[in-house]
Amino acid sequence: CSSPTAAESAGAGARPQAMLPDVSVRMDRDEAWARIAAAQAEPFVIDARAPEDALAAARTNDPAPALALVDQHGETISLARFGKRPVLVTFAFAHCQTVCPVVVHDVLSARDKEPAAEAAVLIVTLDPWRDTPARLPAVAEAWGATGDAHVLSGEPDAVEQVLSRWRIPRVRNAETGDVTHPAVVYVVSEGRIRYALQGGEEAIRAA
């Protein structure tokens, strides 16, 4: 599980994202970007802004793609369930011991420290082959995904379609099952993606 920094993203030809702390366990820079480029996907981001205006640089207004997957309680979850409430959408997998636990912690902590916002959390697995619906209760418990926080999975093809619609770059190692991907947190409100972040509790709370 590996995540290039926002600065590297700009250097690799992608539009800059919010300049947030690097929490990745790093692989070779060229190898990481070659794998992500091979996924032929790009997160939702907008035009570049000055680095000191990082949150504004992460602002977007794209329609949120469709999403309907099974959570740890066996319920099918879609964005329509939450109405006008803000929803924090991120992507992780249980076997990841580097970036994913940090991003999940940041999202859940940001939600818990802004209770008035009444934000829901959706954590979509990047590894539906191992994070099957039957395993989601254990995954949710390990991550501390309580309350209105939902860990989502389903049939691999269905999950892969969701990941592609949400433009999540990823490459799966067929031998180890590990997934190379960037850290992405989308702040969704009223059916639209308002911000595309790389994580960071303070940035999520500010959004």
Short mmCIF file of C-alpha atoms in Angstrom, two decimals:
data_model
loop_
_atom_site.label_atom_id
_atom_site.label_comp_id
_atom_site.label_asym_id
_atom_site.label_seq_id
_atom_site.Cartn_x
_atom_site.Cartn_y
_atom_site.Cartn_z
CA CYS A 1 0.00 0.00 0.00
CA SER A 2 1.75 3.17 -1.16
CA SER A 3 0.78 6.80 -1.63
CA PRO A 4 2.81 9.48 -3.47
CA THR A 5 2.74 13.00 -2.06
CA ALA A 6 0.83 15.91 -3.56
CA ALA A 7 4.09 17.57 -4.54
CA GLU A 8 5.13 14.49 -6.46
CA SER A 9 1.72 14.43 -8.11
CA ALA A 10 2.33 17.90 -9.49
CA GLY A 11 5.75 16.87 -10.66
CA ALA A 12 4.32 13.82 -12.41
CA GLY A 13 2.03 15.98 -14.55
CA ALA A 14 -1.15 15.70 -12.50
CA ARG A 15 -2.97 18.75 -11.16
CA PRO A 16 -1.94 19.61 -7.59
CA GLN A 17 -3.99 18.49 -4.63
CA ALA A 18 -4.02 19.89 -1.11
CA MET A 19 -0.51 20.09 0.30
CA LEU A 20 -0.90 17.73 3.24
CA PRO A 21 1.64 15.81 5.34
CA ASP A 22 3.20 12.77 3.71
CA VAL A 23 2.24 9.68 5.74
CA SER A 24 3.31 7.12 3.12
CA VAL A 25 5.71 4.26 3.41
CA ARG A 26 7.58 5.06 0.24
CA MET A 27 8.48 2.84 -2.68
CA ASP A 28 10.64 3.98 -5.55
CA ARG A 29 9.05 7.20 -6.83
CA ASP A 30 9.11 6.26 -10.52
CA GLU A 31 7.76 2.79 -9.82
CA ALA A 32 4.90 4.13 -7.72
CA TRP A 33 3.81 6.61 -10.37
CA ALA A 34 4.20 4.08 -13.17
CA ARG A 35 1.81 1.75 -11.35
CA ILE A 36 -0.72 4.47 -10.69
CA ALA A 37 -0.51 5.74 -14.26
CA ALA A 38 -1.17 2.20 -15.45
CA ALA A 39 -4.49 2.28 -13.59
CA GLN A 40 -5.65 4.95 -16.07
CA ALA A 41 -7.62 6.89 -13.51
CA GLU A 42 -7.35 10.34 -11.95
CA PRO A 43 -8.99 11.56 -8.72
CA PHE A 44 -11.46 14.43 -8.88
CA VAL A 45 -9.42 17.63 -8.53
CA ILE A 46 -9.69 21.08 -10.11
CA ASP A 47 -7.42 23.85 -11.30
CA ALA A 48 -4.20 24.57 -9.47
CA ARG A 49 -4.06 27.32 -6.84
CA ALA A 50 -1.26 28.84 -4.85
CA PRO A 51 0.21 26.40 -2.29
CA GLU A 52 -0.82 28.67 0.57
CA ASP A 53 -4.43 28.27 -0.55
CA ALA A 54 -4.32 24.48 -0.41
CA LEU A 55 -7.92 23.97 0.68
CA ALA A 56 -9.19 26.11 -2.18
CA ALA A 57 -7.05 24.05 -4.54
CA ALA A 58 -8.88 20.93 -3.38
CA ARG A 59 -12.33 22.41 -4.03
CA THR A 60 -14.46 20.86 -6.73
CA ASN A 61 -18.12 20.59 -7.61
CA ASP A 62 -18.36 17.35 -9.57
CA PRO A 63 -21.49 15.20 -9.29
CA ALA A 64 -20.84 12.29 -6.94
CA PRO A 65 -20.87 9.01 -8.90
CA ALA A 66 -23.31 6.24 -8.09
CA LEU A 67 -22.41 3.98 -5.19
CA ALA A 68 -24.35 0.99 -3.84
CA LEU A 69 -22.37 -1.56 -1.82
CA VAL A 70 -22.86 -3.76 1.24
CA ASP A 71 -21.69 -2.59 4.68
CA GLN A 72 -20.61 -4.41 7.84
CA HIS A 73 -24.25 -4.80 8.90
CA GLY A 74 -25.28 -6.46 5.65
CA GLU A 75 -27.17 -3.38 4.44
CA THR A 76 -26.84 -1.95 0.95
CA ILE A 77 -25.60 1.62 1.30
CA SER A 78 -25.99 4.41 -1.25
CA LEU A 79 -25.42 8.16 -0.99
CA ALA A 80 -29.15 8.80 -1.25
CA ARG A 81 -29.50 7.30 2.24
CA PHE A 82 -27.87 10.39 3.78
CA GLY A 83 -29.93 13.09 2.09
CA LYS A 84 -28.35 16.52 2.58
CA ARG A 85 -25.90 15.40 5.26
CA PRO A 86 -22.18 15.64 4.46
CA VAL A 87 -20.52 12.32 3.68
CA LEU A 88 -16.79 11.59 3.91
CA VAL A 89 -15.85 8.97 1.31
CA THR A 90 -12.46 7.28 1.40
CA PHE A 91 -10.82 4.10 0.13
CA ALA A 92 -8.73 1.53 2.00
CA PHE A 93 -8.21 -2.18 2.54
CA ALA A 94 -7.75 -4.29 5.66
CA HIS A 95 -4.37 -5.84 4.87
CA CYS A 96 -2.77 -2.41 4.37
CA GLN A 97 -0.61 -1.51 7.36
CA THR A 98 0.77 1.82 6.14
CA VAL A 99 -1.34 4.54 4.53
CA CYS A 100 -4.82 3.08 4.96
CA PRO A 101 -4.98 2.97 8.78
CA VAL A 102 -3.79 6.59 8.93
CA VAL A 103 -6.37 7.83 6.40
CA VAL A 104 -9.18 5.90 8.08
CA HIS A 105 -8.14 7.28 11.48
CA ASP A 106 -8.04 10.84 10.11
CA VAL A 107 -11.51 10.54 8.60
CA LEU A 108 -13.11 9.03 11.71
CA SER A 109 -11.34 11.47 14.02
CA ALA A 110 -12.43 14.45 11.90
CA ARG A 111 -16.01 13.23 12.07
CA ASP A 112 -15.87 12.69 15.83
CA LYS A 113 -14.43 16.17 16.46
CA GLU A 114 -17.13 17.88 14.39
CA PRO A 115 -20.29 16.21 15.74
CA ALA A 116 -22.50 19.16 14.79
CA ALA A 117 -21.79 18.45 11.12
CA GLU A 118 -23.46 15.03 11.46
CA ALA A 119 -21.20 13.63 8.75
CA ALA A 120 -21.46 10.03 7.69
CA VAL A 121 -18.37 8.04 6.67
CA LEU A 122 -18.06 5.56 3.81
CA ILE A 123 -14.89 3.48 3.54
CA VAL A 124 -14.86 1.58 0.26
CA THR A 125 -12.52 -1.40 0.14
CA LEU A 126 -9.79 -1.48 -2.48
CA ASP A 127 -9.49 -5.26 -2.00
CA PRO A 128 -12.90 -6.91 -2.43
CA TRP A 129 -11.20 -10.27 -2.99
CA ARG A 130 -10.15 -10.40 0.67
CA ASP A 131 -12.40 -7.77 2.27
CA THR A 132 -15.54 -9.77 1.55
CA PRO A 133 -18.91 -8.77 3.05
CA ALA A 134 -18.54 -11.60 5.58
CA ARG A 135 -15.28 -10.08 6.87
CA LEU A 136 -16.51 -6.49 7.11
CA PRO A 137 -17.68 -6.67 10.77
CA ALA A 138 -14.13 -7.59 11.82
CA VAL A 139 -12.63 -4.92 9.55
CA ALA A 140 -14.99 -2.27 10.92
CA GLU A 141 -14.15 -3.26 14.49
CA ALA A 142 -10.41 -3.14 13.82
CA TRP A 143 -10.73 0.34 12.30
CA GLY A 144 -13.10 1.63 14.98
CA ALA A 145 -15.79 2.33 12.39
CA THR A 146 -18.73 2.90 14.71
CA GLY A 147 -21.94 4.92 14.51
CA ASP A 148 -22.75 6.10 11.01
CA ALA A 149 -19.46 4.84 9.56
CA HIS A 150 -19.82 2.14 6.94
CA VAL A 151 -17.13 -0.17 5.55
CA LEU A 152 -18.27 -1.18 2.08
CA SER A 153 -17.61 -4.15 -0.17
CA GLY A 154 -19.41 -6.51 -2.54
CA GLU A 155 -18.68 -8.66 -5.55
CA PRO A 156 -15.24 -7.75 -6.93
CA ASP A 157 -16.64 -6.60 -10.27
CA ALA A 158 -19.16 -4.34 -8.55
CA VAL A 159 -16.52 -2.81 -6.29
CA GLU A 160 -14.13 -2.32 -9.20
CA GLN A 161 -16.84 -0.46 -11.09
CA VAL A 162 -17.42 1.84 -8.12
CA LEU A 163 -13.69 2.52 -7.76
CA SER A 164 -13.44 3.39 -11.45
CA ARG A 165 -16.47 5.68 -11.33
CA TRP A 166 -14.88 7.47 -8.38
CA ARG A 167 -11.61 7.73 -10.34
CA ILE A 168 -9.43 5.91 -7.85
CA PRO A 169 -6.01 5.04 -9.35
CA ARG A 170 -4.98 1.59 -8.23
CA VAL A 171 -2.85 -1.37 -9.23
CA ARG A 172 -3.22 -4.74 -7.54
CA ASN A 173 -0.25 -7.06 -7.16
CA ALA A 174 -1.60 -10.44 -8.28
CA GLU A 175 0.96 -12.33 -6.15
CA THR A 176 0.54 -10.50 -2.83
CA GLY A 177 -2.94 -8.99 -3.24
CA ASP A 178 -1.62 -5.61 -2.10
CA VAL A 179 -2.89 -2.48 -3.83
CA THR A 180 -0.85 0.56 -4.81
CA HIS A 181 -3.01 3.68 -4.57
CA PRO A 182 -2.99 7.33 -3.47
CA ALA A 183 -4.71 8.50 -0.31
CA VAL A 184 -8.01 10.11 -1.30
CA VAL A 185 -10.82 11.59 0.81
CA TYR A 186 -13.86 13.09 -0.89
CA VAL A 187 -16.16 15.45 0.98
CA VAL A 188 -19.63 14.96 -0.50
CA SER A 189 -22.66 17.15 0.15
CA GLU A 190 -26.07 17.12 -1.53
CA GLY A 191 -24.92 14.72 -4.21
CA ARG A 192 -21.79 16.63 -5.22
CA ILE A 193 -18.09 16.24 -4.40
CA ARG A 194 -17.16 19.50 -2.68
CA TYR A 195 -13.51 18.71 -1.87
CA ALA A 196 -10.93 16.13 -2.96
CA LEU A 197 -8.26 15.75 -0.28
CA GLN A 198 -5.29 13.51 0.45
CA GLY A 199 -6.32 13.05 4.06
CA GLY A 200 -5.14 14.87 7.13
CA GLU A 201 -7.56 15.36 10.02
CA GLU A 202 -7.28 19.14 10.09
CA ALA A 203 -7.84 19.48 6.33
CA ILE A 204 -10.90 17.24 6.50
CA ARG A 205 -12.35 19.23 9.39
CA ALA A 206 -11.69 22.51 7.57
CA ALA A 207 -13.52 21.26 4.50
#
